[in-house]
XYZ file of C-alpha atoms in Angstrom:
583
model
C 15.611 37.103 3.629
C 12.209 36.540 2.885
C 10.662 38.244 5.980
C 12.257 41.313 3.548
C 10.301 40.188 0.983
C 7.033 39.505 2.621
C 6.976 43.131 4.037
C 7.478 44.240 0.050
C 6.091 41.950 -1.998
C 1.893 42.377 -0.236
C 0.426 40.222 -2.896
C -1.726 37.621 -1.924
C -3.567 34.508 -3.580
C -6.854 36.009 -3.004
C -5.817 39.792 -4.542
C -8.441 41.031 -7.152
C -7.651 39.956 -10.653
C -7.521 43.299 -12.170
C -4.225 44.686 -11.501
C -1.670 41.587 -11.730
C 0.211 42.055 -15.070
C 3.226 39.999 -14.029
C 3.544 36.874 -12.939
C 6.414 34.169 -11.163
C 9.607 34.998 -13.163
C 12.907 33.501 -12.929
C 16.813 34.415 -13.676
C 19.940 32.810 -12.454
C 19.481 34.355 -8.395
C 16.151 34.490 -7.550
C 12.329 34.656 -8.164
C 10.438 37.357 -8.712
C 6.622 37.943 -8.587
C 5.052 41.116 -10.217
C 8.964 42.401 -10.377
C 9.598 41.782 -6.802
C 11.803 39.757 -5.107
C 9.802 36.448 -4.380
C 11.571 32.835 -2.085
C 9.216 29.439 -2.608
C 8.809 27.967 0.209
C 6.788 25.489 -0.611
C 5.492 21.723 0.875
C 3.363 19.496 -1.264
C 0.088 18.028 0.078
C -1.761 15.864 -2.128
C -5.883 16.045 -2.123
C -6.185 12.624 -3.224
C -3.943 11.130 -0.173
C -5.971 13.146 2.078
C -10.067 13.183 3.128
C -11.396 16.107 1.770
C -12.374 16.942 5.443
C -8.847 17.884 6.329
C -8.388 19.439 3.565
C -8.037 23.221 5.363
C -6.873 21.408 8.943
C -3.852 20.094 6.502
C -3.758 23.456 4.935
C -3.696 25.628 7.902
C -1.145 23.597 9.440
C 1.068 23.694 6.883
C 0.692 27.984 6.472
C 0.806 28.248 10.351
C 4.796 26.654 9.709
C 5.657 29.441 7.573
C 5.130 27.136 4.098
C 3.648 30.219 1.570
C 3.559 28.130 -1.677
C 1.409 24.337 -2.084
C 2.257 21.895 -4.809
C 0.258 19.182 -5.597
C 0.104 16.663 -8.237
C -2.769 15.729 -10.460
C -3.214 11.729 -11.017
C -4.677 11.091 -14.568
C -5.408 7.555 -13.077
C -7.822 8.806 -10.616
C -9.501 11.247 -12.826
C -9.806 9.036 -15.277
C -10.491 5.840 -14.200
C -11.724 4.642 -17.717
C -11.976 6.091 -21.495
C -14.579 8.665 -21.603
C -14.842 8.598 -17.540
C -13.382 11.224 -15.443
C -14.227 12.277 -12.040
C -13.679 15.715 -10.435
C -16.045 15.560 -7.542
C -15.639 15.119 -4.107
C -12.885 13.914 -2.820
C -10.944 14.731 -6.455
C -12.535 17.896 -6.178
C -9.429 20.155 -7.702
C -11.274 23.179 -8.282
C -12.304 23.089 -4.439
C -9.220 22.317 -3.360
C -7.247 25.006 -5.133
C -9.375 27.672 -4.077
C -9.021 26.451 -0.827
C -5.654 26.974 -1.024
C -6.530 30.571 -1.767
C -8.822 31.582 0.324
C -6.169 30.537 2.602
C -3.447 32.647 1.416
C -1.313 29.629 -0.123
C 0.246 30.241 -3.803
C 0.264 27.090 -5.864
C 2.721 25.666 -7.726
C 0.491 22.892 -10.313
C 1.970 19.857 -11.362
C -0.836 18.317 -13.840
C 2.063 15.704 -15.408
C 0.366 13.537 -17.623
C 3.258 11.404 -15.670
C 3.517 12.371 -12.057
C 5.152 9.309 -10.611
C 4.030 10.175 -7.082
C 4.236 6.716 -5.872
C 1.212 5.895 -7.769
C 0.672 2.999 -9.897
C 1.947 3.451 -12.614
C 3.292 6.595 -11.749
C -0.574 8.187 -12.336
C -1.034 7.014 -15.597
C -4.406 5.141 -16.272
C -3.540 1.441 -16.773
C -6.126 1.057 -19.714
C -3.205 2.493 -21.752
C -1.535 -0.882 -21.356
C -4.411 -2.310 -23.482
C -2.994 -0.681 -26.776
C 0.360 -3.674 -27.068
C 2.363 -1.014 -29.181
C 1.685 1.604 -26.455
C 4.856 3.345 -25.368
C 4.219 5.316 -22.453
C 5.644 9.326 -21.558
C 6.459 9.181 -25.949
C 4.743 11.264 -29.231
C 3.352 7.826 -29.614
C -0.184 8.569 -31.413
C -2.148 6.242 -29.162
C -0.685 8.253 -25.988
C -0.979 11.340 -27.034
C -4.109 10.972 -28.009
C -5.337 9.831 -24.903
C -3.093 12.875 -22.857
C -5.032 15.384 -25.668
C -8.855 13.987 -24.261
C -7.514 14.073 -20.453
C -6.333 17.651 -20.906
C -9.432 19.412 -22.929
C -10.650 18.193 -19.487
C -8.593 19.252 -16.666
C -6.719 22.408 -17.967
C -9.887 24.472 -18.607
C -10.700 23.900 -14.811
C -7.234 25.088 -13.735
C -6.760 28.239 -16.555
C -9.079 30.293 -14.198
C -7.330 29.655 -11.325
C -4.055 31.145 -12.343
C -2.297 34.007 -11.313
C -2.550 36.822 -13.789
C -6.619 35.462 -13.403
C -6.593 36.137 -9.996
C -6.349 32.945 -9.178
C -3.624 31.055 -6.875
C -1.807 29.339 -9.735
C 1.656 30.368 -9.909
C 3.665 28.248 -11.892
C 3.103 24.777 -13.646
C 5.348 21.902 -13.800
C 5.575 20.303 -17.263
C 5.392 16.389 -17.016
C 8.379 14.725 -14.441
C 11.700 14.631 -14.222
C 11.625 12.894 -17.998
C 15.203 13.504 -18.173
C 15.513 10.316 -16.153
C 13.363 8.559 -18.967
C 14.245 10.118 -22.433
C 12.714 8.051 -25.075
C 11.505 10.929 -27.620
C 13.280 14.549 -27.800
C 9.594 15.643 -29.284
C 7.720 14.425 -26.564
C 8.438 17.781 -23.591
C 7.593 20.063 -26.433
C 4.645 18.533 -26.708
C 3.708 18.152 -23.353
C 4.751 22.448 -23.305
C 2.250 23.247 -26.474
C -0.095 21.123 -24.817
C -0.639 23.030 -21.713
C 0.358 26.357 -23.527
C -2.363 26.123 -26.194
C -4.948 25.126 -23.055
C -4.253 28.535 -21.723
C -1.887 27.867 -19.478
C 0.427 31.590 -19.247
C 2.074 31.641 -16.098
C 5.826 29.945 -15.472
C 6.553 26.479 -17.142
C 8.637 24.543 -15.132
C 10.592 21.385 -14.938
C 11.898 19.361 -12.388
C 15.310 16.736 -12.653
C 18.285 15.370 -10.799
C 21.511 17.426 -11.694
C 22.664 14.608 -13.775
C 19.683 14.559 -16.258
C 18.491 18.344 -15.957
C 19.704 18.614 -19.877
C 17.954 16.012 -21.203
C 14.824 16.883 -18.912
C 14.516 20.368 -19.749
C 12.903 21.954 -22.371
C 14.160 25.161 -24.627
C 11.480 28.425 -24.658
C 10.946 30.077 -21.227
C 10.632 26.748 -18.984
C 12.734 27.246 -15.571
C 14.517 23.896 -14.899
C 15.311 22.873 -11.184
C 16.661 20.147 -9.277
C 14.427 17.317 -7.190
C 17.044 16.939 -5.123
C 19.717 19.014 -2.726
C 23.358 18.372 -3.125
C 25.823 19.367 -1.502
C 27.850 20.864 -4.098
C 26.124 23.126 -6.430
C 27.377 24.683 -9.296
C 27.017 28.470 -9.963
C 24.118 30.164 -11.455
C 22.477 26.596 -11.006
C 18.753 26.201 -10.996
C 16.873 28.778 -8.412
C 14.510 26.062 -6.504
C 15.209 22.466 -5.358
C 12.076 21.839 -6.134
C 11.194 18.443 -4.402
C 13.839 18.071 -1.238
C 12.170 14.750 0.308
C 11.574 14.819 4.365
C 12.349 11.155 3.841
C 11.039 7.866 1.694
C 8.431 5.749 1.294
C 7.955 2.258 2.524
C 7.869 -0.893 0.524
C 6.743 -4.419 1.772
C 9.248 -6.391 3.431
C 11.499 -4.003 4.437
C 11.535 -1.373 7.236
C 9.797 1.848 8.052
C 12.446 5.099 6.715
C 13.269 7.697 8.426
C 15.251 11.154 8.155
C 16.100 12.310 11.259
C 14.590 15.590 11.930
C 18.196 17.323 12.706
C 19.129 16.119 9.297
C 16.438 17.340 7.350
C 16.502 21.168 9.305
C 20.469 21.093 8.890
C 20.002 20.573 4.399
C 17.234 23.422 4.548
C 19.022 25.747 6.811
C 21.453 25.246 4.133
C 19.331 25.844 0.763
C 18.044 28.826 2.499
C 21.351 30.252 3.089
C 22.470 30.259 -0.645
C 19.147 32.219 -0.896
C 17.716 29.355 -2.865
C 13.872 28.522 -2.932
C 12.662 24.894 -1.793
C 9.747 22.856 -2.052
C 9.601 20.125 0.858
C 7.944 16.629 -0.621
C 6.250 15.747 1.630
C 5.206 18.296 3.774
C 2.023 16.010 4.608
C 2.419 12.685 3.001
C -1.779 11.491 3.302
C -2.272 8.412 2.667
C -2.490 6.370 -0.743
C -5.884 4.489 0.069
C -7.459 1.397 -1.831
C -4.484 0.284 -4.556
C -3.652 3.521 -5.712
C 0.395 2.619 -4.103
C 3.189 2.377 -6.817
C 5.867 -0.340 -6.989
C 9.838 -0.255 -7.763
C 11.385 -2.073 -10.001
C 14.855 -1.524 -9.607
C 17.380 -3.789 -8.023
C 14.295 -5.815 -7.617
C 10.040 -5.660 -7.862
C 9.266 -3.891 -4.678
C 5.927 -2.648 -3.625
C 4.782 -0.047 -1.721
C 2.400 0.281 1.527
C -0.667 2.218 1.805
C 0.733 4.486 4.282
C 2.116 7.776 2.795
C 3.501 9.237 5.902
C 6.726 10.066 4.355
C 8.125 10.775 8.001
C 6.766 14.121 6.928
C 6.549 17.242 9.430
C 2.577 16.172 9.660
C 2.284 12.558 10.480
C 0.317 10.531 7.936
C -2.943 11.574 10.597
C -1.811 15.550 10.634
C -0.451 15.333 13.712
C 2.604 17.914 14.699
C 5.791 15.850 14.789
C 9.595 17.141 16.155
C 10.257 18.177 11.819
C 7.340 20.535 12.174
C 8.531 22.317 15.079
C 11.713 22.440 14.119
C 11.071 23.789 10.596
C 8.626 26.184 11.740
C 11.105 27.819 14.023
C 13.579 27.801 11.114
C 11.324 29.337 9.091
C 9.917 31.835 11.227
C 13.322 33.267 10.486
C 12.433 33.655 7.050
C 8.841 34.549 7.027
C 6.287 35.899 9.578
C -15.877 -4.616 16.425
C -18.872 -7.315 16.860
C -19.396 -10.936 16.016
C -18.412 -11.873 12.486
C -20.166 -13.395 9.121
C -18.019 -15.102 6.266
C -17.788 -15.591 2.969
C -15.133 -18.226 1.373
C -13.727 -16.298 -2.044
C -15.040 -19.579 -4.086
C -18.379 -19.097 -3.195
C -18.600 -15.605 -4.476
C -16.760 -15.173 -7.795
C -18.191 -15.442 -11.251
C -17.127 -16.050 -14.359
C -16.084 -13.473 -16.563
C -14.442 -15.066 -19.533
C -13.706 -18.056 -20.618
C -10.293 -17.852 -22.887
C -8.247 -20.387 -24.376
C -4.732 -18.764 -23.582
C -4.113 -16.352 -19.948
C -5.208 -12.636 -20.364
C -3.561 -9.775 -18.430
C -5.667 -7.654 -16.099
C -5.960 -4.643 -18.719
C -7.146 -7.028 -21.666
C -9.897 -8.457 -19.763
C -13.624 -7.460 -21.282
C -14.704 -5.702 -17.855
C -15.540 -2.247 -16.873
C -16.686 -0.851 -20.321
C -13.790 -2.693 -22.167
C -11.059 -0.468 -20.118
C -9.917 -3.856 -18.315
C -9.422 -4.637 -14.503
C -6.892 -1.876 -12.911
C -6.452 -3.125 -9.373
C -7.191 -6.111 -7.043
C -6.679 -9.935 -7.988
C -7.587 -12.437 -10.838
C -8.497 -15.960 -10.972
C -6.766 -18.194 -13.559
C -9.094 -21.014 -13.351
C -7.914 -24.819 -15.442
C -8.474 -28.923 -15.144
C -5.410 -30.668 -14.870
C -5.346 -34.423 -14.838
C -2.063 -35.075 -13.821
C 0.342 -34.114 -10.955
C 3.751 -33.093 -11.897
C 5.895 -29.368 -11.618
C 4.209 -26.526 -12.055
C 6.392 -23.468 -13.733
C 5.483 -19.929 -13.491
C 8.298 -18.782 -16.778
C 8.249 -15.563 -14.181
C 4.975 -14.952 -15.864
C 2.537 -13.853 -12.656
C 2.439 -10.500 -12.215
C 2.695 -9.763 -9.072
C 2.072 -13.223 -6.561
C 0.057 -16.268 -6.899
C -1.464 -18.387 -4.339
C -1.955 -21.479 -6.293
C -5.107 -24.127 -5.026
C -5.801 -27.441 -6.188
C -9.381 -28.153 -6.112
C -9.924 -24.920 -4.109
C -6.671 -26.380 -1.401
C -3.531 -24.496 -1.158
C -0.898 -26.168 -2.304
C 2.124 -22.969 -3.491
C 3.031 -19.757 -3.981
C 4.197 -18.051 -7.228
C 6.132 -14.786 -6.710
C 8.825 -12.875 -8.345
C 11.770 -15.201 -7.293
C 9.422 -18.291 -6.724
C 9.275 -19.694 -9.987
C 8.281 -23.372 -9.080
C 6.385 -25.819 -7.041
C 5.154 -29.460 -6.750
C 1.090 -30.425 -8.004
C 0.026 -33.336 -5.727
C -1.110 -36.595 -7.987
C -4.583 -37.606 -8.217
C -7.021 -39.798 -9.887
C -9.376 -37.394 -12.372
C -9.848 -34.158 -13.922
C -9.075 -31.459 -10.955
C -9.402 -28.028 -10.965
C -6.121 -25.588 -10.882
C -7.001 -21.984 -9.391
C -4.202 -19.087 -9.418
C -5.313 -16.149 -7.134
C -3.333 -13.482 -9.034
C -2.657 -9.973 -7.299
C -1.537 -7.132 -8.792
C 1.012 -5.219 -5.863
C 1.046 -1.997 -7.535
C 2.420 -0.924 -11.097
C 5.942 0.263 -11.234
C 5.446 4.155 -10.922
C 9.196 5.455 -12.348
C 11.967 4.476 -14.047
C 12.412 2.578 -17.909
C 10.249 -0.299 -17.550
C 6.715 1.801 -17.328
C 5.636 -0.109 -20.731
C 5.758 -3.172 -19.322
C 3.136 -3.246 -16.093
C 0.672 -5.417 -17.369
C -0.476 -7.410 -14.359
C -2.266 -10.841 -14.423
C -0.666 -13.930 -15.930
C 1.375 -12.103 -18.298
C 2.295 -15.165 -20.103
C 2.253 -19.086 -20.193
C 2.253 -21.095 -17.079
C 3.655 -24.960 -17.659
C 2.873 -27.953 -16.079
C 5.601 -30.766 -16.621
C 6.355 -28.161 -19.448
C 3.415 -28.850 -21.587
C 1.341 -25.007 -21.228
C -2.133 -24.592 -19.553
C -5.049 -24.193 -21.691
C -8.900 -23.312 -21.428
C -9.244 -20.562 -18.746
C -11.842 -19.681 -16.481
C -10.966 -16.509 -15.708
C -12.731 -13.885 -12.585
C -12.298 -10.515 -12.335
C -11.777 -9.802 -8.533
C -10.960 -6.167 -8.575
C -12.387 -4.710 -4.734
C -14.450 -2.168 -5.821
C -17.944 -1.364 -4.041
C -19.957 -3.030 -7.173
C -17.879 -5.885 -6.477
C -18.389 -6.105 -2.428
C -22.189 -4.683 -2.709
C -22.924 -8.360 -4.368
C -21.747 -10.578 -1.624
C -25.090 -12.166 -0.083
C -26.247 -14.027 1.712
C -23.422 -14.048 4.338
C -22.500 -16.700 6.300
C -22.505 -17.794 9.806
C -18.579 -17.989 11.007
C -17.714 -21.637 10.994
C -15.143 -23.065 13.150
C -12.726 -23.327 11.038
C -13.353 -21.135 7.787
C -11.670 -21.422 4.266
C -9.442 -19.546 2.893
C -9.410 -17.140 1.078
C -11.822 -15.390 2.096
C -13.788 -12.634 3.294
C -14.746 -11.483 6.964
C -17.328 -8.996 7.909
C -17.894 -7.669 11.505
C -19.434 -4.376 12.951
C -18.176 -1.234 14.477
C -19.935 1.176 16.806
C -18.691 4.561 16.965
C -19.816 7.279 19.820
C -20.526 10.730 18.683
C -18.230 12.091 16.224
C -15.754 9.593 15.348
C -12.121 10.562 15.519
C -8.838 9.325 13.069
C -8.213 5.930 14.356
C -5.606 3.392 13.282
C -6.604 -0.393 12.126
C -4.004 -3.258 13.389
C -4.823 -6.934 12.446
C -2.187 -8.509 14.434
C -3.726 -11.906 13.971
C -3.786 -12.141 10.263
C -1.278 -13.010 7.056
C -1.996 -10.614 4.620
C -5.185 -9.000 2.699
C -7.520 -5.721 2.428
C -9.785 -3.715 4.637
C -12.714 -2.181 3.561
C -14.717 0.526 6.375
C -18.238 1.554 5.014
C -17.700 0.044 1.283
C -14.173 2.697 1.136
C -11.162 0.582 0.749
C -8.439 1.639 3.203
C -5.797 -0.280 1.324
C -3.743 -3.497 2.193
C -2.052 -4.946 5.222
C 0.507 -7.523 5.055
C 2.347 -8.838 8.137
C 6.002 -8.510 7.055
C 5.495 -4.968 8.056
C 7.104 -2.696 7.831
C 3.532 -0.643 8.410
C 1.532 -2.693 10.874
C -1.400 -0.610 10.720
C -3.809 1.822 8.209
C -4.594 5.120 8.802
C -8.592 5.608 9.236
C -9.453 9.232 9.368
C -12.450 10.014 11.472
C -14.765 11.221 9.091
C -14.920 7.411 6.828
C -16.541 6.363 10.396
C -20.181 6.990 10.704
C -21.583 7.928 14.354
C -23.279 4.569 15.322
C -22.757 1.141 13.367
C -20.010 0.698 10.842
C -19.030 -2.277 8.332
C -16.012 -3.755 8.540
C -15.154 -6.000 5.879
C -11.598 -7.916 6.008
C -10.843 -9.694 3.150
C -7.525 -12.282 3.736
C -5.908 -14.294 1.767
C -4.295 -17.297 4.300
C -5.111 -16.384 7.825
C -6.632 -14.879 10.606
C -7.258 -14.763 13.903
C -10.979 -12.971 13.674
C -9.808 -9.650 15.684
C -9.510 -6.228 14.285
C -8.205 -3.677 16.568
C -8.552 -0.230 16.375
C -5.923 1.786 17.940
C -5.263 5.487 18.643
C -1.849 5.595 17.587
C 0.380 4.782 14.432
C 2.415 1.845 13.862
C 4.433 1.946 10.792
C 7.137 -0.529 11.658
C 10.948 -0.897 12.642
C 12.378 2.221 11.867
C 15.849 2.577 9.520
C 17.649 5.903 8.827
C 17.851 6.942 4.821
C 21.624 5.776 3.792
């Protein structure tokens, strides 16, 4: 067991640099580390999903369980928000947060993708790739791996220090993500391998598939493969680690809250144990996925995800011990030792960006240094003269509340193709509020997530011409503009925004924001956007850790989209919805 090997192998991530020779090595039964037997036990905790602040109460938690290895993903998109931008302060911090892990006693496993899929948009890839129309994504495509050549002379020369034979926690990194479910270009792993390789990065390559692809996800030359998920039936001298065995699945709008009960989950470890396999736990502490950072599906149908990362993960989404934790700890002790409100009506606010002839996508609008609009909404602005139908061609990207002379009159969605314009005497002016929900993160379709109006939308057939068009994408530049505010009238417009105050005693604790009177929108605390709500659930309310609060007065801004009933509550426990067990 490993209890065996904890008593032999004394290494730790903190050891002095000088006398590790041999790092994480791999044959058909087992793991070794500096030739000694070594078992992963590993649960991933991303730094992005959680406030830097809990960073070592996460941490701790998750070593006090009996976890010895962390694995954590690294988002291009976030690092990267634009060409020549990249951010590794603060809260994406990844030096910080790896030595953390350290200091603690935690190995790492490092998986720096360029593709993570994570249940990111776009699966962690920046969306101003989508500007280049011949892009193909996760390919030897010149225009990609350019851009994957510029993001790595970046992060890898922060990480190659950090590695094992260094003296550093790094263990083992994974190369890209379980591509064999993708597969476009047999070139494009190797490269991906030679990119991190000529970076400096020595210690074990790794990749990680489901059974059925493992083949056409691997790649030749000393990279370990393993499985994402556990199966029942395993083959022998199959791959060492199950390297991402899910504590359950993430939510998507519309549908309910998942769950895996926490007898099944100990029951399929006790298991992978027992074969004397190594495991990695996804999620071990799910975070959450703040502002629009949250992927989308694709497959049967467009799906997006909530905010809430919780995961049903043995730390709730707020770190809180659940029934998993307990139970996996004891398993694997075994193997180891708000005030009055202002308003401001959405047509007030927004200016023009562009005025185009045809409809431009989110990425190709002229905003944010030329990198396009990433997140958040845009306004399709026209004059219409006529009533008649109005046909979306499936050409809004994601929904579209549609307003005739600033009235609602329809929405455009996925399966809502049509609706009826009113007739009218004059030139009137035809608005479509378009939101993006959240770029597809996996699967075959990742070269086609351009959000916006991707396309032509008709009105008695005949296609709309000369576009205003606004750029409405959330972030703090964009709320930091809105003055003067207005009194609340009695019965506001819509959409629009809503901004109250909070006061907070002392030092503010993790609280949980429910907006049980309202349809569907954003909340913003202290400029920091905590993601969206939508009332068809299945999450009900967002996670606000403690330290986002300030001690005294705090803006709250709401911004809504159809209704509200004025009241923001702020609760002390979770609500993420009607709960379904994972078929």
């Amino acid at each position: 067991s490993s209890l065996i090997v904890s008593q032999l192998n004394s290494l730790s991530p903190m050891r002095p640099r000088m006398s590790r020779t041999v790092g994480l090595s791999a044959n058909s039964s087992q793991f070794t580390l500096e030739r000694l037997p070594f078992r992963i036990l590993g649960g991933s905790i991303h730094y992005f999903r959680v406030p830097r602040a809990y960073w070592r109460d996460r941490l701790m938690k998750m070593k006090s369980c009996g976890i010895n290895t962390l694995t954590t993903y690294v988002p291009w998109s976030l690092h990267q928000p634009e060409r020549g931008v990249f951010n590794f302060h603060t809260q994406l911090d990844l030096e910080a947060y790896l030595n953390l892990a350290a200091e603690l006693g935690l190995w790492v496993i490092l998986r720096p993708g360029p593709y993570i899929s994570a249940e990111l948009d776009l699966g962690g890839l920046p969306s101003w790739l989508l500007r280049d129309r011949s892009m193909k994504l996760r390919t030897t495509h010149r225009g990609f791996t350019e851009a994957v050549n510029i993001f790595f002379d970046k992060l890898i020369p922060k990480v190659v220090p950090l590695q094992f034979k260094k003296g550093g926690p790094i263990i083992a990194v994974q190369v890209e993500n379980e591509y064999g479910s993708f597969a476009k270009d047999q070139s494009y792993m190797i490269f991906i391998k030679e990119a991190l390789q000529s970076r400096g990065i020595s210690e074990l390559l790794l990749t990680s598939d489901n059974h059925n692809t493992l083949k056409s996800g691997g790649v030749d030359g000393g990279v370990v493969s393993t499985v994402w998920a556990f199966s029942a039936v395993f083959q022998p001298n199959s791959p060492t680690m199950v390297m991402d065995y899910w504590t359950s699945l993430y939510d998507v709008w519309g549908d309910l809250h998942h769950v895996l009960p926490p007898e099944d989950m100990i029951s399929t470890v006790r298991e992978i144990l027992r074969r004397g396999m190594s495991v990695n736990l996804y999620m071990f502490h799910g975070g959450t996925s703040f502002g629009f950072m949250s992927g989308a599906l694709s497959n049967p149908t467009y799906m997006a995800l909530v905010p809430s990362h919780d995961f049903d993960a043995p730390l709730s989404e707020a770190g809180d011990y659940t029934p998993k934790y307990h139970l996996l700890r004891d398993l694997l002790s075994r193997y180891t030792l708000l005030k009055g409100y202002v308003h401001l009506c959405l047509f007030i606010i927004i200016q023009c960006f562009l005025f185009n002839f045809k409809p431009v996508t989110m990425e190709h609008l002229p905003v944010n240094n030329k990198n396009g609009q990433s997140y958040g909404y845009t306004m399709y602005e026209t004059s219409i003269s006529s009533g008649g139908l109005l046909k979306s061609g499936d050409n809004v990207r994601d929904r579209a509340l549609v307003f005739l002379d600033k009235a609602f009159i329809g929405l455009f969605k996925r399966n809502s193709l049509e609706l009826a314009v009113p007739d009218g005497q004059g030139r009137r002016t035809l608005s479509l509020l378009v939101e993006n929900c959240g770029r597809v993160h996996q699967g075959r379709d990742l070269n086609k997530q351009h959000k916006g109006l991707i396309g032509d939308i008709l009105l008695n057939n005949a296609p709309l011409r000369d576009f205003t068009i606004y750029s409405l994408d959330m972030k703090p530049s964009f709320i930091d503009r809105f003055a003067p505010w207005k009194t609340l009238p009695e019965n506001p417009g819509f959409p629009a925004f809503f901004m109250g105050r909070l006061f907070a005693y002392g030092y503010p604790s993790d609280t949980f924001v429910r907006l049980p009177g309202w349809e569907k929108g954003v909340v913003f605390i202290n400029g920091l956007n905590l993601g969206r709500y939508w009332s068809i659930g299945p999450q009900q309310a967002l996670y606000l850790p403690g330290p986002f609060l300030n001690s005294g007065i705090n803006q709250v801004i709401v911004f809504e989209e159809q209704e509200g009933d004025y009241k923001v509550h702020f609760e002390d426990m979770p609500d993420l919805g009607m709960a379904a067990d994972i078929q």
